mmCIF file of C-alpha atoms (C1' of nucleotides) in Angstrom:
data_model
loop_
_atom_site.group_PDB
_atom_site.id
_atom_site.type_symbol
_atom_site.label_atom_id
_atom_site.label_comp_id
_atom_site.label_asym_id
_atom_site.label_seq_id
_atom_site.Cartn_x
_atom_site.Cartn_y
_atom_site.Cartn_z
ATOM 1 C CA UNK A 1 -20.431 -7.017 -5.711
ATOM 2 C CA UNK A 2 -17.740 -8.977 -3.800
ATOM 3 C CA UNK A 3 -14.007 -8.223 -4.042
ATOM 4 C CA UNK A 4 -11.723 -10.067 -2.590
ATOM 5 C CA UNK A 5 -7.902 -9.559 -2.186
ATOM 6 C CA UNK A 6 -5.640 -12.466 -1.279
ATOM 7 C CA UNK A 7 -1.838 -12.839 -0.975
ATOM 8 C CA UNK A 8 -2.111 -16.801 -2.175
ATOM 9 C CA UNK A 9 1.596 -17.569 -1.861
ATOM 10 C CA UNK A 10 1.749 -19.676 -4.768
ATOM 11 C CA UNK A 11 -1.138 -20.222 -7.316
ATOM 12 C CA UNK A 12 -0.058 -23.738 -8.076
ATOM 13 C CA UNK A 13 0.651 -24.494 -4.550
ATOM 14 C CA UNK A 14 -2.557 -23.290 -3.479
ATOM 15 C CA UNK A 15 -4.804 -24.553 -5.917
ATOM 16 C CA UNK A 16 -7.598 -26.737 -4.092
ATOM 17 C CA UNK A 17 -7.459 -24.286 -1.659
ATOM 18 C CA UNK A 18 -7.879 -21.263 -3.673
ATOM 19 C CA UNK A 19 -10.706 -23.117 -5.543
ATOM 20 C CA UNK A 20 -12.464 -24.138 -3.081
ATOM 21 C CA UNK A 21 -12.550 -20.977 -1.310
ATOM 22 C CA UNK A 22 -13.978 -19.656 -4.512
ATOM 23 C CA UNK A 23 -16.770 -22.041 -5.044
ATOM 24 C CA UNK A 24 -17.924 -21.258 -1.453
ATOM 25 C CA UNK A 25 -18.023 -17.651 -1.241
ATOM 26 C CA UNK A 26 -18.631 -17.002 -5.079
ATOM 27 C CA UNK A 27 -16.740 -13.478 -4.850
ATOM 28 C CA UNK A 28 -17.478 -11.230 -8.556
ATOM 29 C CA UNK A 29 -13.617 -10.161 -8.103
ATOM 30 C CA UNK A 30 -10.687 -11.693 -6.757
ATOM 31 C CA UNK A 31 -7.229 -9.866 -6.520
ATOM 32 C CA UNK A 32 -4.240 -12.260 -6.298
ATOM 33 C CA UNK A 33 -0.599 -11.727 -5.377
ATOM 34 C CA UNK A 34 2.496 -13.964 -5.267
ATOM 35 C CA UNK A 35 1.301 -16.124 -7.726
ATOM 36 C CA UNK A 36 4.828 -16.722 -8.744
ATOM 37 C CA UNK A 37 4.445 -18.493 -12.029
ATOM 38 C CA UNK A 38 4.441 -17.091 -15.493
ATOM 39 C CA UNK A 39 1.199 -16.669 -17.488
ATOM 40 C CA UNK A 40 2.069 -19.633 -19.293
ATOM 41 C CA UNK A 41 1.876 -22.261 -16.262
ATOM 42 C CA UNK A 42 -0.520 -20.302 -14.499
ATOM 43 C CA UNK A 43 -3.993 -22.694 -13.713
ATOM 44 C CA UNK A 44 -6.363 -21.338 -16.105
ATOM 45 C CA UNK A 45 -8.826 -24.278 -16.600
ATOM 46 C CA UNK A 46 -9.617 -25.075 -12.784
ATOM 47 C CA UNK A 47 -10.094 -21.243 -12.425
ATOM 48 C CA UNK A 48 -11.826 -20.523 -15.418
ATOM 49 C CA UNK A 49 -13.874 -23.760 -15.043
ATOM 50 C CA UNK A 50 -15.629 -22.144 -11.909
ATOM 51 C CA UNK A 51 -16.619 -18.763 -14.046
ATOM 52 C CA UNK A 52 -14.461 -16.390 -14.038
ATOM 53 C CA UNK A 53 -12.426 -14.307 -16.324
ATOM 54 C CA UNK A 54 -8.600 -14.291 -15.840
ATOM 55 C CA UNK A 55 -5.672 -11.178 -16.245
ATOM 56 C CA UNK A 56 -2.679 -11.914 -15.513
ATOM 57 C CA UNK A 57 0.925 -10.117 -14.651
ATOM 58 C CA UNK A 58 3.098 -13.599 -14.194
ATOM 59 C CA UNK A 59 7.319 -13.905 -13.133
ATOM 60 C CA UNK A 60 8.994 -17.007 -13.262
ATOM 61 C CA UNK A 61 10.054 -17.968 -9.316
ATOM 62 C CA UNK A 62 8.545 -14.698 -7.466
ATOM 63 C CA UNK A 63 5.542 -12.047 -7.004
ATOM 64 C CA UNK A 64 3.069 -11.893 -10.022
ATOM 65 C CA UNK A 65 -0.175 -10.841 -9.693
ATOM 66 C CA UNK A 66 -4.118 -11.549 -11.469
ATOM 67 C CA UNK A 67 -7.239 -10.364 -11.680
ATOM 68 C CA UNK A 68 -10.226 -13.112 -11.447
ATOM 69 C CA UNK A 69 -13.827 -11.665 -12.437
ATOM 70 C CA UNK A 70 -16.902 -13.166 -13.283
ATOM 71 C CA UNK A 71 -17.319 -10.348 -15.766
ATOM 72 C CA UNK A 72 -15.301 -9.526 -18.880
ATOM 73 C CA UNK A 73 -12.178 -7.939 -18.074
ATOM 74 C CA UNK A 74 -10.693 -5.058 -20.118
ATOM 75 C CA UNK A 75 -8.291 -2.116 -20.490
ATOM 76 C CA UNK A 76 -5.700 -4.300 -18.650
ATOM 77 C CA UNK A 77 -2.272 -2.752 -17.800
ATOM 78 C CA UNK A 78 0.519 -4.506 -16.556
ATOM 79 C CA UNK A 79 3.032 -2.180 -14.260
ATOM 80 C CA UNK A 80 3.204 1.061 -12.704
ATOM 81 C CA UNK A 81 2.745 3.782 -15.762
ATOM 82 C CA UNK A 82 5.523 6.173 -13.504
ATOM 83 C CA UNK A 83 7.854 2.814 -12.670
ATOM 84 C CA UNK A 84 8.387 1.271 -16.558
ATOM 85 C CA UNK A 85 11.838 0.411 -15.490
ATOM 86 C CA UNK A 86 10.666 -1.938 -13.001
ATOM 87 C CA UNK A 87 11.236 -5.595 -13.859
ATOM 88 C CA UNK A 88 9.127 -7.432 -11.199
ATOM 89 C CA UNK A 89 5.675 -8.303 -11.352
ATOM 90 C CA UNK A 90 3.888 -6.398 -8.887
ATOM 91 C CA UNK A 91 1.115 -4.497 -10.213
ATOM 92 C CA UNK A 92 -2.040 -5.366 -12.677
ATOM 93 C CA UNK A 93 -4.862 -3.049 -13.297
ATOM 94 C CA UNK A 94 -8.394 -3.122 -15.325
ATOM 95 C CA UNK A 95 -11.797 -2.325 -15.443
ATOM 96 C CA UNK A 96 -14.722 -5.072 -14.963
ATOM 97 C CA UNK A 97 -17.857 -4.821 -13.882
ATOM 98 C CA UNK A 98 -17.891 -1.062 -14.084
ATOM 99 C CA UNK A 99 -15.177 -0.603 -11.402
ATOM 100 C CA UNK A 100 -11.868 0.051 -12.135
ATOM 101 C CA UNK A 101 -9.481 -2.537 -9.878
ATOM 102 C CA UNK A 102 -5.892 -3.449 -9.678
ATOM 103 C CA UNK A 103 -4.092 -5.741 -7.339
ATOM 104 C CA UNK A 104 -0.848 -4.740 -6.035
ATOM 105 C CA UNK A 105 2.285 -6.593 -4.204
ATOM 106 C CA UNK A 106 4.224 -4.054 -2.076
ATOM 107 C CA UNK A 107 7.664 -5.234 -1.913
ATOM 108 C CA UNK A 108 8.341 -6.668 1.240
ATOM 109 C CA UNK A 109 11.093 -4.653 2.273
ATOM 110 C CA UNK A 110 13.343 -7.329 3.903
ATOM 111 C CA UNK A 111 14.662 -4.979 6.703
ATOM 112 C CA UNK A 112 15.312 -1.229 7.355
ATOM 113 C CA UNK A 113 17.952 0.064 5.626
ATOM 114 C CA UNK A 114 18.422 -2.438 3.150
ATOM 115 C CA UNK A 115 18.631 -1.650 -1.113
ATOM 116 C CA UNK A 116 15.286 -3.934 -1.074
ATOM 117 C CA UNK A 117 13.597 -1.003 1.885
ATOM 118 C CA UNK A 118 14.793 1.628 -0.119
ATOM 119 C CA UNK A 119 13.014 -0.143 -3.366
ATOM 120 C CA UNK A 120 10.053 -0.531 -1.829
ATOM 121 C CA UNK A 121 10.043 3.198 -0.480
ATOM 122 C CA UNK A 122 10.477 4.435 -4.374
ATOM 123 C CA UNK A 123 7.448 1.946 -5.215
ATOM 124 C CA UNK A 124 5.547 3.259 -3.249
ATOM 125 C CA UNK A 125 6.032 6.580 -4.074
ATOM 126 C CA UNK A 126 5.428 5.107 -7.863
ATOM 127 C CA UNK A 127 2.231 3.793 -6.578
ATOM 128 C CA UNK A 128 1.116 7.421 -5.286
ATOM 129 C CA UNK A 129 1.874 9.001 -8.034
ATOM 130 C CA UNK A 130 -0.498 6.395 -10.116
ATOM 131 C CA UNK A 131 -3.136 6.225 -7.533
ATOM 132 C CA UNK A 132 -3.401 10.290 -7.712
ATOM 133 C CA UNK A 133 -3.539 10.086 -11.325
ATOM 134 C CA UNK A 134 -6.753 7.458 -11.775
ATOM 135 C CA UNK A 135 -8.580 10.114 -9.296
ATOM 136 C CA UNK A 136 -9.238 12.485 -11.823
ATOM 137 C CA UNK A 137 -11.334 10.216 -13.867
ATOM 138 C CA UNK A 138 -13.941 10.253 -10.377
ATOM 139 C CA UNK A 139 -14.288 6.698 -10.697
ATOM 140 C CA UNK A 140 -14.965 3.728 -8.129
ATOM 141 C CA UNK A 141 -11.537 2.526 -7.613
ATOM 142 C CA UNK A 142 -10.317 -0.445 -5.802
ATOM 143 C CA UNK A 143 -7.060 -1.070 -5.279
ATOM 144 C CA UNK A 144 -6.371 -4.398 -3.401
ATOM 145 C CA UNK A 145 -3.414 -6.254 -2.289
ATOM 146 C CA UNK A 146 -0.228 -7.221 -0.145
ATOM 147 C CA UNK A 147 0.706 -3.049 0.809
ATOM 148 C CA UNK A 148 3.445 -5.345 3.590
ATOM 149 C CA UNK A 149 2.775 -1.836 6.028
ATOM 150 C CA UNK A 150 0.877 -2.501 9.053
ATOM 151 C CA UNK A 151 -1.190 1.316 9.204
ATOM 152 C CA UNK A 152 -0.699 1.228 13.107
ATOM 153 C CA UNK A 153 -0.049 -0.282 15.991
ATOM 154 C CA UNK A 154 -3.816 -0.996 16.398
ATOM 155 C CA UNK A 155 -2.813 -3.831 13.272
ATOM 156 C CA UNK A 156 0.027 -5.753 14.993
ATOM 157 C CA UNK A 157 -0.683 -8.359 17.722
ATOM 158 C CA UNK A 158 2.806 -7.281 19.527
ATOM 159 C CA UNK A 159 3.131 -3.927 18.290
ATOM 160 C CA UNK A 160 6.584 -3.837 21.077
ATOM 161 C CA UNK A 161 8.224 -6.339 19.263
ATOM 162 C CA UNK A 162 7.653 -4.679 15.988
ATOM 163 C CA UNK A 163 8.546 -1.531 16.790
ATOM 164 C CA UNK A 164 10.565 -0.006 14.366
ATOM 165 C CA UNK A 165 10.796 -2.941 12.120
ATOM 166 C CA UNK A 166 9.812 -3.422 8.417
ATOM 167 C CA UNK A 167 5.945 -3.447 7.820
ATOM 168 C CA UNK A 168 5.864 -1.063 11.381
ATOM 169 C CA UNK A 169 8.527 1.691 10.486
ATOM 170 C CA UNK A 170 7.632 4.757 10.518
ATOM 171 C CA UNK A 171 8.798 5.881 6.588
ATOM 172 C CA UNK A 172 6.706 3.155 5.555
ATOM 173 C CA UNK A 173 3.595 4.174 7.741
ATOM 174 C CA UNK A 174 3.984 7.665 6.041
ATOM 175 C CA UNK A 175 3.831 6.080 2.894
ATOM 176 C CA UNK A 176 0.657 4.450 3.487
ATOM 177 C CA UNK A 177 -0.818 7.469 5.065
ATOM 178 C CA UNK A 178 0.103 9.436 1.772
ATOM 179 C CA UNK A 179 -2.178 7.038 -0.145
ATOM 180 C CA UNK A 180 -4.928 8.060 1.840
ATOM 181 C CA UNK A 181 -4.407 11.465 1.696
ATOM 182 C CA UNK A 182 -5.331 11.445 -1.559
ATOM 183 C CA UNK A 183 -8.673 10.747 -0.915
ATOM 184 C CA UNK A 184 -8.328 6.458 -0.761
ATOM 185 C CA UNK A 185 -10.005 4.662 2.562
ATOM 186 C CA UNK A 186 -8.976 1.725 4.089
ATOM 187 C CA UNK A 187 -11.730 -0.178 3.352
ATOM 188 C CA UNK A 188 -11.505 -2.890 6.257
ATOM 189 C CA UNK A 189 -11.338 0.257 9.141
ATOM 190 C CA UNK A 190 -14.347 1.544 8.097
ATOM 191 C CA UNK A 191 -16.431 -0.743 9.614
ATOM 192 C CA UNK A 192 -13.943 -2.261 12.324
ATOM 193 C CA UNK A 193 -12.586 0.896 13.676
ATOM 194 C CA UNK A 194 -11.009 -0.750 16.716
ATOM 195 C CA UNK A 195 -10.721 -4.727 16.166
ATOM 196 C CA UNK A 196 -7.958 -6.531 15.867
ATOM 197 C CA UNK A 197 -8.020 -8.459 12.850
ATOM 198 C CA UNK A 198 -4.864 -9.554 11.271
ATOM 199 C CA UNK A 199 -4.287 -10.763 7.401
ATOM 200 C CA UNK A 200 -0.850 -12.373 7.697
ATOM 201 C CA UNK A 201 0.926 -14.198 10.472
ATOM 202 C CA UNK A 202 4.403 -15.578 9.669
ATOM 203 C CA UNK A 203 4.753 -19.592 8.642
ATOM 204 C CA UNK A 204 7.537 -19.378 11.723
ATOM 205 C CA UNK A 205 7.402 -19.079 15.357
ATOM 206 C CA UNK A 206 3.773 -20.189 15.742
ATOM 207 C CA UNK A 207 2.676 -17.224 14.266
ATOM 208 C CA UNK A 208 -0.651 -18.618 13.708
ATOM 209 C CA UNK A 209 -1.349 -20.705 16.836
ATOM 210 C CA UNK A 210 -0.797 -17.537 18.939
ATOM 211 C CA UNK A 211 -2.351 -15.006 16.632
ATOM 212 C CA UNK A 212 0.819 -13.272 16.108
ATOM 213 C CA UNK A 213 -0.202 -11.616 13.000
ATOM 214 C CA UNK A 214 0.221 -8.316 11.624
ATOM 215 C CA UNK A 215 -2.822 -6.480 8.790
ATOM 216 C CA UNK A 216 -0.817 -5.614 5.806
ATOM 217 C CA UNK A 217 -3.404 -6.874 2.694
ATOM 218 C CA UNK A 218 -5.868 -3.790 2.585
ATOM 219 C CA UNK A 219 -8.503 -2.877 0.020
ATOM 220 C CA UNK A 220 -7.876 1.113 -0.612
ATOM 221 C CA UNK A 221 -11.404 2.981 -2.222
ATOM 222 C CA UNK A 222 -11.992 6.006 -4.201
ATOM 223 C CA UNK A 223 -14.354 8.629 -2.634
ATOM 224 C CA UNK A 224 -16.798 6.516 -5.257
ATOM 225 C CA UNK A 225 -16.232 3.549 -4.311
ATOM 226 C CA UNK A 226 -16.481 4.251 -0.405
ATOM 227 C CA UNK A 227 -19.861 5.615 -0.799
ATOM 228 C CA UNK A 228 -20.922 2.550 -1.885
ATOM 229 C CA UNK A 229 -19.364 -0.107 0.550
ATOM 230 C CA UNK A 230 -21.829 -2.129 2.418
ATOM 231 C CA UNK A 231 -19.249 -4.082 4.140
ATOM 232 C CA UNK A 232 -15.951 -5.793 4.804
ATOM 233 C CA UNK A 233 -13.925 -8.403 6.564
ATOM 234 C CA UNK A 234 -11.458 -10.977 6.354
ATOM 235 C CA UNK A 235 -11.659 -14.503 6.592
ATOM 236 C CA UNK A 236 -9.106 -16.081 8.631
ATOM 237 C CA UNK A 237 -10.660 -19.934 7.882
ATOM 238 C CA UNK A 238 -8.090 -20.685 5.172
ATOM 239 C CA UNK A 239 -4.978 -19.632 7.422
ATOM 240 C CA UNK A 240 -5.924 -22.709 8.963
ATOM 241 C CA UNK A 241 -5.801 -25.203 7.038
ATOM 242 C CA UNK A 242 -2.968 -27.774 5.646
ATOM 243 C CA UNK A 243 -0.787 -26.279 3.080
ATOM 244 C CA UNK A 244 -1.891 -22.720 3.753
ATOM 245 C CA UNK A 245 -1.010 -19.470 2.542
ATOM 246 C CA UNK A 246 0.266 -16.958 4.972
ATOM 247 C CA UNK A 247 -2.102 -14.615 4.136
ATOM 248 C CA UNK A 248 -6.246 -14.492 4.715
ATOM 249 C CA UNK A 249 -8.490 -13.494 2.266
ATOM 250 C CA UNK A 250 -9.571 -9.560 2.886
ATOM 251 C CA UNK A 251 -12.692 -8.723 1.618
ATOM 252 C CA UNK A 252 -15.125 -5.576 0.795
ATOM 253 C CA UNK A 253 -18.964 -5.677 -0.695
ATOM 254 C CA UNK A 254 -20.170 -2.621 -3.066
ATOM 255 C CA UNK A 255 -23.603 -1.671 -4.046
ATOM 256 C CA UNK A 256 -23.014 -1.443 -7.607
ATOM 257 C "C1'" DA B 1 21.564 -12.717 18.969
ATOM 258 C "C1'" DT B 2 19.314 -14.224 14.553
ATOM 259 C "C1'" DG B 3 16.297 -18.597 14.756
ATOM 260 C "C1'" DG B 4 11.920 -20.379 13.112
ATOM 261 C "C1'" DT B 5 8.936 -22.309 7.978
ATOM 262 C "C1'" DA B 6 7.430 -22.366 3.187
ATOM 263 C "C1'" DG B 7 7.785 -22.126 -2.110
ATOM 264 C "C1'" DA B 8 10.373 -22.362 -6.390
ATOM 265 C "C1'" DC B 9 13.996 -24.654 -7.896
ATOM 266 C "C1'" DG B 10 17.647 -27.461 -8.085
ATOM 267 C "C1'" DA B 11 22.256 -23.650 -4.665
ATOM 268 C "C1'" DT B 12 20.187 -20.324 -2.631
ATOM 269 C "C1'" DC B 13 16.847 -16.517 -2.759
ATOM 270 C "C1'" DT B 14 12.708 -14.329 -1.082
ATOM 271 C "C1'" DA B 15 9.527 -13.636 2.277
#
DNA sequence: ATGGTAGACGATCTA
């Protein structure tokens, strides 16, 4: 099965290309983030129309997340169970197609030192503390989405000029690394130890023309689910086009 | 030193 996670910047704004993307790599799962719209004015019918089942964690203006799946979705949960004080829409979780998934949108962070770094710090210790907890159950787990932390430097295309910086610093990195020290993989370095792939590159600066970009979507398996990935990647094609989303589509395959 | 662009929304905020 094919699981996708994807950082659309928009839902509404992104539509054609989000559904077109869709009808030409028929993914089983895909993992959205920023869709910033409620449920209510989310697309359903041009995303449902093409097959798939939709969950959704909507806020008006900013973040929200959703689950697409070609199979019936259930036990959905909306927020962090150790962060129900949290307001924004950054986390949705289920089980479909006999693996459990969630999509996730790190905060961004803004810059070090700020209230919004030190949010995103305690989220992500919220996020450990829920990722540790779903381990017990020895499931396949896959939990996609925008993490906004570069792993290392091997992930930024000018690692000197992000030195430091939010997405690169260092309390962030040993966030990340926590995650995976509780068993999780990135998915995507598995089989591209040394490459340098990047998932977002910035709308300013020519980002995009000069591959500027950094790898900050990842796709983070269980010990169950690693032992069954065939293969990942991420398709920088849509970055390119008119109207783009900042992001690329990151992908993984499992042998369910 | 703090610009550059994009989206939602209707002046700025977030990224």
């Amino acid at each position: 099965m094919k699981i996708v996670t994807w950082n659309v910047n928009s839902v509404r704004a992104r539509l054609d290309i989000l559904t077109e993307w869709l009808r030409d790599h028929q993914p089983d799962l895909m993992l959205l983030q920023e869709i910033k719209c409620e449920a209510h004015s989310f697309p359903l019918e041009a995303i449902e129309d093409l097959g798939y089942n939709i969950a959704i964690h909507g806020q008006k203006t900013f973040n929200g997340v959703a689950i697409l799946s070609k199979s019936p979705i259930e036990d959905v949960q909306r927020g962090l169970t150790f962060f129900e004080e949290d307001i924004q829409a950054r986390y949705i979780e289920a089980v479909t197609n006999g693996v459990r998934v969630a999509s996730v949108y790190v905060p961004n962070g803004q810059a070090v030192g700020t209230d919004k770094y030190a949010y995103k710090l305690v989220f992500l210790e919220r996020l450990h503390q829920h990722m540790k907890s779903l381990l017990q159950y020895e499931e396949a787990v896959v939990i996609g989405g925008d993490y906004n932390i570069a792993p290392t430097d091997l992930d930024v295309a000018d690692p000197k000029a992000w030195t430091g910086d939010v997405l690169c610093s260092i309390p962030e990195r040993k966030a990340f690394y926590a995650l995976l020290n509780l068993g999780y993989r990135d998915g995507f370095r598995i089989d591209h130890p040394h490459e340098k792939l990047y998932s977002w590159w910035d709308y300013r600066s020519q980002a995009w023309p000069n591959d500027a970009g950094l790898r900050i979507d990842h796709l983070l398996l269980s010990p169950q689910a690693t032992d069954r990935l065939e293969s990942t990647g991420i398709d920088k094609a849509p970055r390119g086009k008119e109207k783009a989303s900042d992001h690329a589509p990151v992908w993984c395959s499992i042998d369910v």
